[in-house]
JSON list of C-alpha atoms in Angstrom, two decimals:
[
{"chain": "A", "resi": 23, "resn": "UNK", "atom": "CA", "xyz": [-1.80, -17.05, -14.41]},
{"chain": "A", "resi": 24, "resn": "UNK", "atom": "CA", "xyz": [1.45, -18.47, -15.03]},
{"chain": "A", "resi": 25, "resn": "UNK", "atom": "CA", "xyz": [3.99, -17.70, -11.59]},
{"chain": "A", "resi": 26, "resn": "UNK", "atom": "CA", "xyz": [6.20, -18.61, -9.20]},
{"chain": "A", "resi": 27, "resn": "UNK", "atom": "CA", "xyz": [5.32, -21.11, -6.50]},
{"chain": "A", "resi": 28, "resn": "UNK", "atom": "CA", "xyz": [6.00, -20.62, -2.54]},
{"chain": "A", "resi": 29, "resn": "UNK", "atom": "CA", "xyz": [5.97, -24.20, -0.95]},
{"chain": "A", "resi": 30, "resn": "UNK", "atom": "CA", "xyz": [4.65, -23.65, 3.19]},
{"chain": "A", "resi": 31, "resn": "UNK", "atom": "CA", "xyz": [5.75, -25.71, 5.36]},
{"chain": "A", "resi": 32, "resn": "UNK", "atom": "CA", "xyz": [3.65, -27.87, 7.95]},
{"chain": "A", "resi": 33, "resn": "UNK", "atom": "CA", "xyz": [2.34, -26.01, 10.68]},
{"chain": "A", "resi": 34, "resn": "UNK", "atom": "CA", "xyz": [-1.30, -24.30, 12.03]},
{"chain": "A", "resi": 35, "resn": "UNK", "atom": "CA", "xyz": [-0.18, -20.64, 11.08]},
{"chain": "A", "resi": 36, "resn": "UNK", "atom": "CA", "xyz": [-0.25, -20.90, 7.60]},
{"chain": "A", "resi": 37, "resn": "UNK", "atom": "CA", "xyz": [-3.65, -22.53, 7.48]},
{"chain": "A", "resi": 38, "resn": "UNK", "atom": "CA", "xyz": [-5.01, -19.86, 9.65]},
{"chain": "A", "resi": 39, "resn": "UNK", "atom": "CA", "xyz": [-5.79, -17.01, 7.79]},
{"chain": "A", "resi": 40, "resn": "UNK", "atom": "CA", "xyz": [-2.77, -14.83, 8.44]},
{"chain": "A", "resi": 41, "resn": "UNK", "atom": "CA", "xyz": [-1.61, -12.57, 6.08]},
{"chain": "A", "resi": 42, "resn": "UNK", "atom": "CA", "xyz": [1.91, -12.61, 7.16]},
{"chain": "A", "resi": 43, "resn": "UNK", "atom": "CA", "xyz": [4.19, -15.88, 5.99]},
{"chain": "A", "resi": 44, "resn": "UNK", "atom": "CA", "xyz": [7.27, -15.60, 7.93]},
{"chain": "A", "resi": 45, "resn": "UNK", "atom": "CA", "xyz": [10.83, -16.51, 6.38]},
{"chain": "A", "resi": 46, "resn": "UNK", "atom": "CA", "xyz": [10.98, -20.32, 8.45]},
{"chain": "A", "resi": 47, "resn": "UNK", "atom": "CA", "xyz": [7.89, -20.97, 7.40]},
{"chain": "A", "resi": 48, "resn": "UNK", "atom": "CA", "xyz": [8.74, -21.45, 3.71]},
{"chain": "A", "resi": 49, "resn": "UNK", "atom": "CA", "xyz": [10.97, -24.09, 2.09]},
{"chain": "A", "resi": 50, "resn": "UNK", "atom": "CA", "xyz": [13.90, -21.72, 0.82]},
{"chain": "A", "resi": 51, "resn": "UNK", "atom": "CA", "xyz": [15.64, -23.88, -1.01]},
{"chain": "A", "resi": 52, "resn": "UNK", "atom": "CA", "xyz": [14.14, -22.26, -4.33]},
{"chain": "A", "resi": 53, "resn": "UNK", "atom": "CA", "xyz": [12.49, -19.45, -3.49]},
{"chain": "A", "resi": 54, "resn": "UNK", "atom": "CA", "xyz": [15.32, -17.83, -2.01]},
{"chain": "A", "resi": 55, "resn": "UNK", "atom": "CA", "xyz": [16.52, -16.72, -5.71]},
{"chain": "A", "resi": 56, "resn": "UNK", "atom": "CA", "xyz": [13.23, -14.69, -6.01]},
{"chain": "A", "resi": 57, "resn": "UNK", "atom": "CA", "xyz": [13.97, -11.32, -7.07]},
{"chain": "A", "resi": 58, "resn": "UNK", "atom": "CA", "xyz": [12.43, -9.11, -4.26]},
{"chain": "A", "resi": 59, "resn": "UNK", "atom": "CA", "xyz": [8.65, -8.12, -4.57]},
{"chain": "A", "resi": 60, "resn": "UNK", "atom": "CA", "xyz": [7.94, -10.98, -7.17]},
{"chain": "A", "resi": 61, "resn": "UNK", "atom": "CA", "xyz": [4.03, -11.67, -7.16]},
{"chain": "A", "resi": 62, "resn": "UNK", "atom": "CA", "xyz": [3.86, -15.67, -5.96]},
{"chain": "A", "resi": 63, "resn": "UNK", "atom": "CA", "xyz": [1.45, -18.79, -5.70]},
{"chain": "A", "resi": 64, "resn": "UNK", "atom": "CA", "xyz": [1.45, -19.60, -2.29]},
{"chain": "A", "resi": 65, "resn": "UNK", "atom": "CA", "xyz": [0.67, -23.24, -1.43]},
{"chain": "A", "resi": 66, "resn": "UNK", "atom": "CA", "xyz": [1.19, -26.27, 1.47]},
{"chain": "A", "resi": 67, "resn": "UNK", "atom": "CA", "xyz": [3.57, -28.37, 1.07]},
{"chain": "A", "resi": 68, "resn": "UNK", "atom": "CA", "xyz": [0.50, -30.95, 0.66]},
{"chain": "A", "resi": 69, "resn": "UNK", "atom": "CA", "xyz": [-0.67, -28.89, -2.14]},
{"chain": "A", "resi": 70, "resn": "UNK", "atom": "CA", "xyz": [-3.27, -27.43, -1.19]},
{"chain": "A", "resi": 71, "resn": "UNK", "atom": "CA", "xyz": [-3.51, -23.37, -2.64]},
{"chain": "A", "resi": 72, "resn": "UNK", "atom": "CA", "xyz": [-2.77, -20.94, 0.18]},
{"chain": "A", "resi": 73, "resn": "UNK", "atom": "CA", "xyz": [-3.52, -17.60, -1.99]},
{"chain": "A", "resi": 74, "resn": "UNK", "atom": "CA", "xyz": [-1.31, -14.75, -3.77]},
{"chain": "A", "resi": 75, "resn": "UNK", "atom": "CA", "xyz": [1.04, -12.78, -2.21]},
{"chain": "A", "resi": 76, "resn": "UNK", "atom": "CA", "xyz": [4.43, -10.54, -2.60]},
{"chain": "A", "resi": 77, "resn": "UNK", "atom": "CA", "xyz": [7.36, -12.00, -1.72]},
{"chain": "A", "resi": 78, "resn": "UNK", "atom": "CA", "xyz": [10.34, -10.89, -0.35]},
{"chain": "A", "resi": 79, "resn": "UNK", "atom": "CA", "xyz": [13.47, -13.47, 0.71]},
{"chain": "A", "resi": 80, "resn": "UNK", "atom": "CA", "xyz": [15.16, -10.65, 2.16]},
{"chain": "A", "resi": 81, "resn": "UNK", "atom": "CA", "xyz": [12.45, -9.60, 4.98]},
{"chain": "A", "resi": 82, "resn": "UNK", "atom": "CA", "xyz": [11.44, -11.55, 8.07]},
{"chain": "A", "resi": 83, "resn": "UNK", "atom": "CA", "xyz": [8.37, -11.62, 7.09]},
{"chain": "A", "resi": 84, "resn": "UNK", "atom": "CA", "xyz": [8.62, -13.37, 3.62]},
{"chain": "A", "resi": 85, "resn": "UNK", "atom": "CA", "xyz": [5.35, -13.57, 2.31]},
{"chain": "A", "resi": 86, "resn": "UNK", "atom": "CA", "xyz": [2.41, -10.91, 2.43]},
{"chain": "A", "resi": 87, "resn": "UNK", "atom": "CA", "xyz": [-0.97, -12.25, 1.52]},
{"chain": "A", "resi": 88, "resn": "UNK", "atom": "CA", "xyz": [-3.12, -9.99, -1.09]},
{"chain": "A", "resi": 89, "resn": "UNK", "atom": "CA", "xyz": [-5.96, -12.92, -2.03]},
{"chain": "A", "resi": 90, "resn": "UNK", "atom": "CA", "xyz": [-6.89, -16.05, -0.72]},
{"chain": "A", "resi": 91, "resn": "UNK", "atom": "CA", "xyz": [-6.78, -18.49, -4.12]},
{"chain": "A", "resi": 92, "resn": "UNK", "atom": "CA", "xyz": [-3.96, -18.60, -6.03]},
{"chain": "A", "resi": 93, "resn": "UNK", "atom": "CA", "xyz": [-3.35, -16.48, -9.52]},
{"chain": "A", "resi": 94, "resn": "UNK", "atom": "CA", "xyz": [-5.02, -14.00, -8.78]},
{"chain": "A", "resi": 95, "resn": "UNK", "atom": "CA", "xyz": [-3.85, -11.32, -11.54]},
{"chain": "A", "resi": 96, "resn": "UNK", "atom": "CA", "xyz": [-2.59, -7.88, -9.46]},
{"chain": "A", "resi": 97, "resn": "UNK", "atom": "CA", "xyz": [-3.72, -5.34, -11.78]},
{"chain": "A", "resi": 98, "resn": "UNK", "atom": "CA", "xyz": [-5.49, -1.97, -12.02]},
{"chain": "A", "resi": 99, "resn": "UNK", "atom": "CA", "xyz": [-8.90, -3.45, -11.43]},
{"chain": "A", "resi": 100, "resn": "UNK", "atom": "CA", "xyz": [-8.02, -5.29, -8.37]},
{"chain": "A", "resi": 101, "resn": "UNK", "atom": "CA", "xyz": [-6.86, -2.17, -6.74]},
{"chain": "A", "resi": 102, "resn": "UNK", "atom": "CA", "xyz": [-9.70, -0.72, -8.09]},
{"chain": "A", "resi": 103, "resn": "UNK", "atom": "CA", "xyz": [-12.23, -3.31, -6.69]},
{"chain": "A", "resi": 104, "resn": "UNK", "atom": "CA", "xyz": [-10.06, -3.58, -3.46]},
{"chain": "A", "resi": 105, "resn": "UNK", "atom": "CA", "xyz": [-9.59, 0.21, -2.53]},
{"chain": "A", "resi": 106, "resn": "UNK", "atom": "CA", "xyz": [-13.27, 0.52, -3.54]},
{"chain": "A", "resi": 107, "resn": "UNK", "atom": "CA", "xyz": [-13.72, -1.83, -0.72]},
{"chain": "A", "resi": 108, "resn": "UNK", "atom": "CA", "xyz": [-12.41, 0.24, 2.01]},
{"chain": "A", "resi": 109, "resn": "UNK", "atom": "CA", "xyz": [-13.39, 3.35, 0.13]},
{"chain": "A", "resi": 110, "resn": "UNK", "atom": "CA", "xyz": [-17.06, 2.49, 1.06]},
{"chain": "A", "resi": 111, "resn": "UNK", "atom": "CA", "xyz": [-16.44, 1.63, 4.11]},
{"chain": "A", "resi": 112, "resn": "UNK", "atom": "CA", "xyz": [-15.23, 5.13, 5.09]},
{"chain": "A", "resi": 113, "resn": "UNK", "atom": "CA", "xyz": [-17.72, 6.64, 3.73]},
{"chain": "A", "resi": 114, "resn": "UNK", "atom": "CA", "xyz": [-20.05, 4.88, 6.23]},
{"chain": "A", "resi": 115, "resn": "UNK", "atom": "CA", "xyz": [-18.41, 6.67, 8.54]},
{"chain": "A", "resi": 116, "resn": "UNK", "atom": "CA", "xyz": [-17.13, 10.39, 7.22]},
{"chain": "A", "resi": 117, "resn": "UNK", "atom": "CA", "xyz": [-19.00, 12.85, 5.54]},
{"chain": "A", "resi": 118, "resn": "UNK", "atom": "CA", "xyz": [-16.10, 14.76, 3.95]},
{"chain": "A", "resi": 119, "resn": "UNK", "atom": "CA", "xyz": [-12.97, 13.20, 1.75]},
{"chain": "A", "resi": 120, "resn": "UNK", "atom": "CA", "xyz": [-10.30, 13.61, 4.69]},
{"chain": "A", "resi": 121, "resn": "UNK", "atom": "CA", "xyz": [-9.48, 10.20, 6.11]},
{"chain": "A", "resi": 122, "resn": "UNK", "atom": "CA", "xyz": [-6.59, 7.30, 6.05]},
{"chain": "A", "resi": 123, "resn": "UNK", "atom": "CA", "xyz": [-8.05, 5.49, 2.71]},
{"chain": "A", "resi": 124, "resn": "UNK", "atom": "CA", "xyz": [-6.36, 2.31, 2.70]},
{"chain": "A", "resi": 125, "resn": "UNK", "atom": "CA", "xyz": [-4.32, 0.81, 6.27]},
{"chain": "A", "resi": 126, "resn": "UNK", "atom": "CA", "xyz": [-2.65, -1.87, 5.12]},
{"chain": "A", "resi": 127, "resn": "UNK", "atom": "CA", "xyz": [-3.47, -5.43, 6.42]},
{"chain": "A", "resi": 128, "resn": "UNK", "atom": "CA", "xyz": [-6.66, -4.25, 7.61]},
{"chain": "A", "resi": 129, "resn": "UNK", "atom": "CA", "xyz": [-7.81, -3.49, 4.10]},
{"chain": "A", "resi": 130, "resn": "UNK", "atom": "CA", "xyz": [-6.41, -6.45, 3.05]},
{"chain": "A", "resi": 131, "resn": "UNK", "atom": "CA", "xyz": [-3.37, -4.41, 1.21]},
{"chain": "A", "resi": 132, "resn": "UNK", "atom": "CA", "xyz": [-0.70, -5.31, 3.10]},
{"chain": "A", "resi": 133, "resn": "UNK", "atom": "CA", "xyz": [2.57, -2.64, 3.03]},
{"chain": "A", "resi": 134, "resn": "UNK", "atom": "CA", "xyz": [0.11, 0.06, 2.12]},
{"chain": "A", "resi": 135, "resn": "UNK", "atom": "CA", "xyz": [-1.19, 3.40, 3.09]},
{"chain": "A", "resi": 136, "resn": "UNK", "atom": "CA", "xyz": [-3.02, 5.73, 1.30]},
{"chain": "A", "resi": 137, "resn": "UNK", "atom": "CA", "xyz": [-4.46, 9.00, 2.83]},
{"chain": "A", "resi": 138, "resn": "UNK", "atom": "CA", "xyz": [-7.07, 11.11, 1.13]},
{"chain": "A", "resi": 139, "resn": "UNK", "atom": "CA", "xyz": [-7.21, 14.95, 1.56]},
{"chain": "A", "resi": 140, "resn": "UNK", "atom": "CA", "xyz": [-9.95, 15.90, -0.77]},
{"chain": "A", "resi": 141, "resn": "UNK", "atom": "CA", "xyz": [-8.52, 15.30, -4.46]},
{"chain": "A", "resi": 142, "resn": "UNK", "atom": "CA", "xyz": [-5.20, 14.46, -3.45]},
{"chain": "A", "resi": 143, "resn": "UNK", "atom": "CA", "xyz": [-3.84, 11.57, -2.08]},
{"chain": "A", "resi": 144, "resn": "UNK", "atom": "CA", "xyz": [-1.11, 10.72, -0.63]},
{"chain": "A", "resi": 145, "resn": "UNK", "atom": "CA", "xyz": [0.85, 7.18, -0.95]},
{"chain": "A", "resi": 146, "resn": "UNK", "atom": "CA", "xyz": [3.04, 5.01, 0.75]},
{"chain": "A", "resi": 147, "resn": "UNK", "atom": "CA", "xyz": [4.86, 1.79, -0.91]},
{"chain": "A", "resi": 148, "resn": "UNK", "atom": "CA", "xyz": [6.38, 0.25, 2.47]},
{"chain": "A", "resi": 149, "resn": "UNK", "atom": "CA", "xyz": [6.78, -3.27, 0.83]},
{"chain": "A", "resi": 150, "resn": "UNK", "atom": "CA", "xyz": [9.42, -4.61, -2.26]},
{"chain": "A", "resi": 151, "resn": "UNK", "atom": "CA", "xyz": [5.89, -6.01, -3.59]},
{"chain": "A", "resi": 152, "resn": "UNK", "atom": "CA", "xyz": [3.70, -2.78, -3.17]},
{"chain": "A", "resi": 153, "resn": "UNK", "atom": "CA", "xyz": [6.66, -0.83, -5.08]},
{"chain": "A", "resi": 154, "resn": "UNK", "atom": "CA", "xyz": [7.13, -3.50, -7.92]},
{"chain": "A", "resi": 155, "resn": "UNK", "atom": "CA", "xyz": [3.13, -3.17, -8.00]},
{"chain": "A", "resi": 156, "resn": "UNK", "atom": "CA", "xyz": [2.90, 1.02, -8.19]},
{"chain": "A", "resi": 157, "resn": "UNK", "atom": "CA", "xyz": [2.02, 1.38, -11.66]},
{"chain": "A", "resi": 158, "resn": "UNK", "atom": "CA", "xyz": [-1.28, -1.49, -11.53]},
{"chain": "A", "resi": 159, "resn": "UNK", "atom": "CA", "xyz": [-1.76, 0.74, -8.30]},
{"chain": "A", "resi": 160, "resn": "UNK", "atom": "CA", "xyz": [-1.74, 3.92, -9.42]},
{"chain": "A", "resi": 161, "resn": "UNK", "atom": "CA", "xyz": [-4.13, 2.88, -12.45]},
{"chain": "A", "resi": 162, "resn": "UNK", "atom": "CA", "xyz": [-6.33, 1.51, -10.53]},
{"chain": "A", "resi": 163, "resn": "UNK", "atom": "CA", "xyz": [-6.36, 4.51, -7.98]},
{"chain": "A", "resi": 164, "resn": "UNK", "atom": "CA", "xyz": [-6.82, 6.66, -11.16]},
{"chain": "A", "resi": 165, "resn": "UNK", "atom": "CA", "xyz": [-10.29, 4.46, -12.06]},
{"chain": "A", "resi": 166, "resn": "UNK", "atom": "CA", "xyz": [-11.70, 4.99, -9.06]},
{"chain": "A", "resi": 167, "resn": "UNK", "atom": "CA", "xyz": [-11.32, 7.96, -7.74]},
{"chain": "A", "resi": 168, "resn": "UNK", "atom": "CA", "xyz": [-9.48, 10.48, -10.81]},
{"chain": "A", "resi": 169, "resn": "UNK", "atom": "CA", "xyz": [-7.35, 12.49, -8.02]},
{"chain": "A", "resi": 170, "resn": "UNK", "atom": "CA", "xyz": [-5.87, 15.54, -9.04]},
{"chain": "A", "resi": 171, "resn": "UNK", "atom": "CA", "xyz": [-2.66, 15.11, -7.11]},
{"chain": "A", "resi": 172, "resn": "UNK", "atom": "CA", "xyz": [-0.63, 11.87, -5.87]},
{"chain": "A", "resi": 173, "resn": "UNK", "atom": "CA", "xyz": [1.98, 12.12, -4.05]},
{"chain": "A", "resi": 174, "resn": "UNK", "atom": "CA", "xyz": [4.25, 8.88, -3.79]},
{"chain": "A", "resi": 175, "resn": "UNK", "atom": "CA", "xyz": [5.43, 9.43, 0.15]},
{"chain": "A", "resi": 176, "resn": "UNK", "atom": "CA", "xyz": [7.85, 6.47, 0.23]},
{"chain": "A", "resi": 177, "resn": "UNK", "atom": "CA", "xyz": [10.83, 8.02, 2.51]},
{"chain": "A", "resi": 178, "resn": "UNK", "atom": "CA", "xyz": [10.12, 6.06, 5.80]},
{"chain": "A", "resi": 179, "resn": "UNK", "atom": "CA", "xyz": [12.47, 4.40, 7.49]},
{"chain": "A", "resi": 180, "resn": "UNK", "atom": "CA", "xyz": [11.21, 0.90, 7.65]},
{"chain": "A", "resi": 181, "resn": "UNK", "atom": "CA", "xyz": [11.20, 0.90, 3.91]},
{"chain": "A", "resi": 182, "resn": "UNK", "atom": "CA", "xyz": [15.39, -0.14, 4.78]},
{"chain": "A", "resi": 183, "resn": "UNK", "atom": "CA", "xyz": [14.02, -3.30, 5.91]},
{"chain": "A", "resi": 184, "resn": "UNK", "atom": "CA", "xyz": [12.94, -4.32, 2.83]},
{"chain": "A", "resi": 185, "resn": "UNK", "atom": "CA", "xyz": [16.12, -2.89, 0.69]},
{"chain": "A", "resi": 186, "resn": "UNK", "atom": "CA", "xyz": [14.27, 0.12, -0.50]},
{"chain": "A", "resi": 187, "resn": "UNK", "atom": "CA", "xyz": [15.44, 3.44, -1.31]},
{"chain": "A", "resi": 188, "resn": "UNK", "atom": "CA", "xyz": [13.92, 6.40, 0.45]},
{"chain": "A", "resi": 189, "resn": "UNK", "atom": "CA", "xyz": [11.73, 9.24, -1.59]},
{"chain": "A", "resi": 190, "resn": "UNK", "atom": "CA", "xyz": [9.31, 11.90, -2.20]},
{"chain": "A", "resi": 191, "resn": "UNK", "atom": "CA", "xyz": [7.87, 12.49, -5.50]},
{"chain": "A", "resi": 192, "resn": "UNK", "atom": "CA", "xyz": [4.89, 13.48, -7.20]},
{"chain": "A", "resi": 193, "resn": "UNK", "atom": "CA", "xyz": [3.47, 10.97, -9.41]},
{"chain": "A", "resi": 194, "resn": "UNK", "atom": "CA", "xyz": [0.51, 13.24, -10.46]},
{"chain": "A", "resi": 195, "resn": "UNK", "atom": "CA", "xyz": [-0.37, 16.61, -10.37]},
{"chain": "A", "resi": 196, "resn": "UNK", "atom": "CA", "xyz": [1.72, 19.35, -7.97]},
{"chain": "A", "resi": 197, "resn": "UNK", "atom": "CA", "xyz": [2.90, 19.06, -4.53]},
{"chain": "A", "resi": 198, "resn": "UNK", "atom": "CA", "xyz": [0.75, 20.80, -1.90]},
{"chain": "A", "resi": 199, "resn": "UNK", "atom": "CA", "xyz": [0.51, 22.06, 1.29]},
{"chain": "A", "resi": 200, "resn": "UNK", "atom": "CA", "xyz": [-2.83, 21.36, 3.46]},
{"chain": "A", "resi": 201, "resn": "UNK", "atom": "CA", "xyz": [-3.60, 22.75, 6.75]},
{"chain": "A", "resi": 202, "resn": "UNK", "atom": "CA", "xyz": [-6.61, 21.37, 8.00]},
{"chain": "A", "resi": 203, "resn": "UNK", "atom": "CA", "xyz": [-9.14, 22.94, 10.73]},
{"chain": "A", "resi": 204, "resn": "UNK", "atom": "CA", "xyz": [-11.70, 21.01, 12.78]},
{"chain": "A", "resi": 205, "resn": "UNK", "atom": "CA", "xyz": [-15.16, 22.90, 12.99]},
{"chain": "A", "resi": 206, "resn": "UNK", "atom": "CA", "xyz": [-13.97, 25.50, 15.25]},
{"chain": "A", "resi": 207, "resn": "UNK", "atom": "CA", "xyz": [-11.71, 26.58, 12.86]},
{"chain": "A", "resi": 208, "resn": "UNK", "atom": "CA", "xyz": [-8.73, 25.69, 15.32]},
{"chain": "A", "resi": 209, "resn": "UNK", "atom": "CA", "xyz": [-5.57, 24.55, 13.23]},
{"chain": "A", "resi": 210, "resn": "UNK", "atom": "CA", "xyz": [-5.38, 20.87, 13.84]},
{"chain": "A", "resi": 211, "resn": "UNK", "atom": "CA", "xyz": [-1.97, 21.14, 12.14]},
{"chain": "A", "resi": 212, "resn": "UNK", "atom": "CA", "xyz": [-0.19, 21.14, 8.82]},
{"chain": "A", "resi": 213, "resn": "UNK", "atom": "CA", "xyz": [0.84, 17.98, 6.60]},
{"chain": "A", "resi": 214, "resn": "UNK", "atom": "CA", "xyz": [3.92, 18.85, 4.41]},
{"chain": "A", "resi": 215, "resn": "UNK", "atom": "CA", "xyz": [3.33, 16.00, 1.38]},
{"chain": "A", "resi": 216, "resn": "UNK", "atom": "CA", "xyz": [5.17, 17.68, -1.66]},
{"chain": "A", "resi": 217, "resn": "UNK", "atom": "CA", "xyz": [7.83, 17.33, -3.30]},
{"chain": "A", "resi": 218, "resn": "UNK", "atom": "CA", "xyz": [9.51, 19.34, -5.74]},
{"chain": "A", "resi": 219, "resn": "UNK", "atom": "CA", "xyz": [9.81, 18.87, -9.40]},
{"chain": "A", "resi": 220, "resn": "UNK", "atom": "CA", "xyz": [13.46, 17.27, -9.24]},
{"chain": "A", "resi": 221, "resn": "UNK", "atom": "CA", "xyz": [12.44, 15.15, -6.59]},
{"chain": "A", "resi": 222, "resn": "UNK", "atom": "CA", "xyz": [13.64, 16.97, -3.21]},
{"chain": "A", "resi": 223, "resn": "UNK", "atom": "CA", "xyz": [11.35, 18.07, -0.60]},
{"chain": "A", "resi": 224, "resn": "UNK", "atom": "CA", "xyz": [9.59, 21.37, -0.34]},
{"chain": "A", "resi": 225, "resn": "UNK", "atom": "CA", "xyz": [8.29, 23.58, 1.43]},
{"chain": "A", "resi": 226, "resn": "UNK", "atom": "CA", "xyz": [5.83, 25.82, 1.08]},
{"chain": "A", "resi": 227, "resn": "UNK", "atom": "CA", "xyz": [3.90, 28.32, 3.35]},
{"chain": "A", "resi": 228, "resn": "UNK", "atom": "CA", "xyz": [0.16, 29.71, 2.78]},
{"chain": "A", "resi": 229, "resn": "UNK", "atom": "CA", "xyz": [-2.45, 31.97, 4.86]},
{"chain": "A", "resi": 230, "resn": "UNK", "atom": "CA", "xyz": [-4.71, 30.49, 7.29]},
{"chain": "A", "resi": 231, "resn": "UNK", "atom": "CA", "xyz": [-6.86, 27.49, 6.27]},
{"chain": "A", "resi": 232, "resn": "UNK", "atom": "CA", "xyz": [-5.14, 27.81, 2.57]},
{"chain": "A", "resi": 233, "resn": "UNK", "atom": "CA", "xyz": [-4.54, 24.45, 0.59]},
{"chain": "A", "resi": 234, "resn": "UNK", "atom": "CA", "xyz": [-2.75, 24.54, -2.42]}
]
């Protein structure tokens, strides 16, 4: 796959298995005129492939790793085959659909966060790369899993870092309102992750234990 090339320079970090490039670890001279969130080739400065990653000129840290080889295409199936990933690993672990699907880094999705209540899920884009890469995303989310309602949760704060704009909006289905109960039925408290149809926040309210 034909892309853009990130040159590292010397130094043990890089050849450690991080999946954070910082900004004085790369030879700017080029890459600097990168449009933020452009998918790149990462490799040494002796050649030698580092992987694919998003890459953002702008942010300290520059590059964020998604795969080990280079040209590796970022597309609906690998964030079906990568979300299915940590999918089965929380199912190892929960018996019910209520968890934190995907955490980022330690799913190997860096500037990601996807938490599942039941059919819906709710997503956050905290990366110029992860929003340039929302529709593959959402696709491949779609494949897997068929949720009734996503909700794109993108309004926190840290997305300034990366020159992002803040929002709410639903990208399937309708907004909802879930208050979720532990086995004794005590309110563990109540998520607000709609949004209304021109794009604001709302709020709703519901009986006890209601989700809708």
């Amino acid at each position: 796959m034909s892309r853009p090339a990130v040159i590292v320079k010397k130094g043990p970090r890089s050849r450690s298995g991080s999946p954070w490039i910082f900004a004085n670890e790369i030879r700017m001279d080029q890459a600097k005129a990168l449009p933020p969130g452009t998918a790149v080739n990462v490799r040494g400065d002796d050649g030698r492939d580092i992987g694919t990653g998003i890459f953002n000129a702008k942010s300290l840290i520059a590059v964020r790793l998604l795969a080990p080889e280079c040209g590796v295409a970022l597309d609906a199936d690998f964030f079906a085959s990568r979300i299915g990933k940590a999918l089965a690993l929380r199912q190892r672990f929960y018996d019910k659909p209520f968890y934190r699907l995907v955490h980022g880094e330690g799913d190997h999705l860096p500037g990601l966060v996807i938490d599942r209540f039941d059919d819906t899920l709710t997503v956050q884009a905290g990366t110029a790369g992860m929003e340039m890469l929302l529709e593959p995303l959402l696709a491949g989310l779609e494949k897997l899993l068929s949720p009734r309602n996503v909700i794109l949760r993108n309004d926190a704060p840290a997305r300034n870092l990366e020159g992002l704009p803040l929002y709410v909006r639903t990208a399937k289905g309708e907004a909802r309102r879930l208050e979720l109960r532990s086995a004794s039925s005590a309110a563990l408290g109540v998520d607000r992750i709609g949004a209304g149809a021109g794009g604001g926040q709302q709020e709703e309210t519901a009986g006890d234990g209601e989700v809708f």
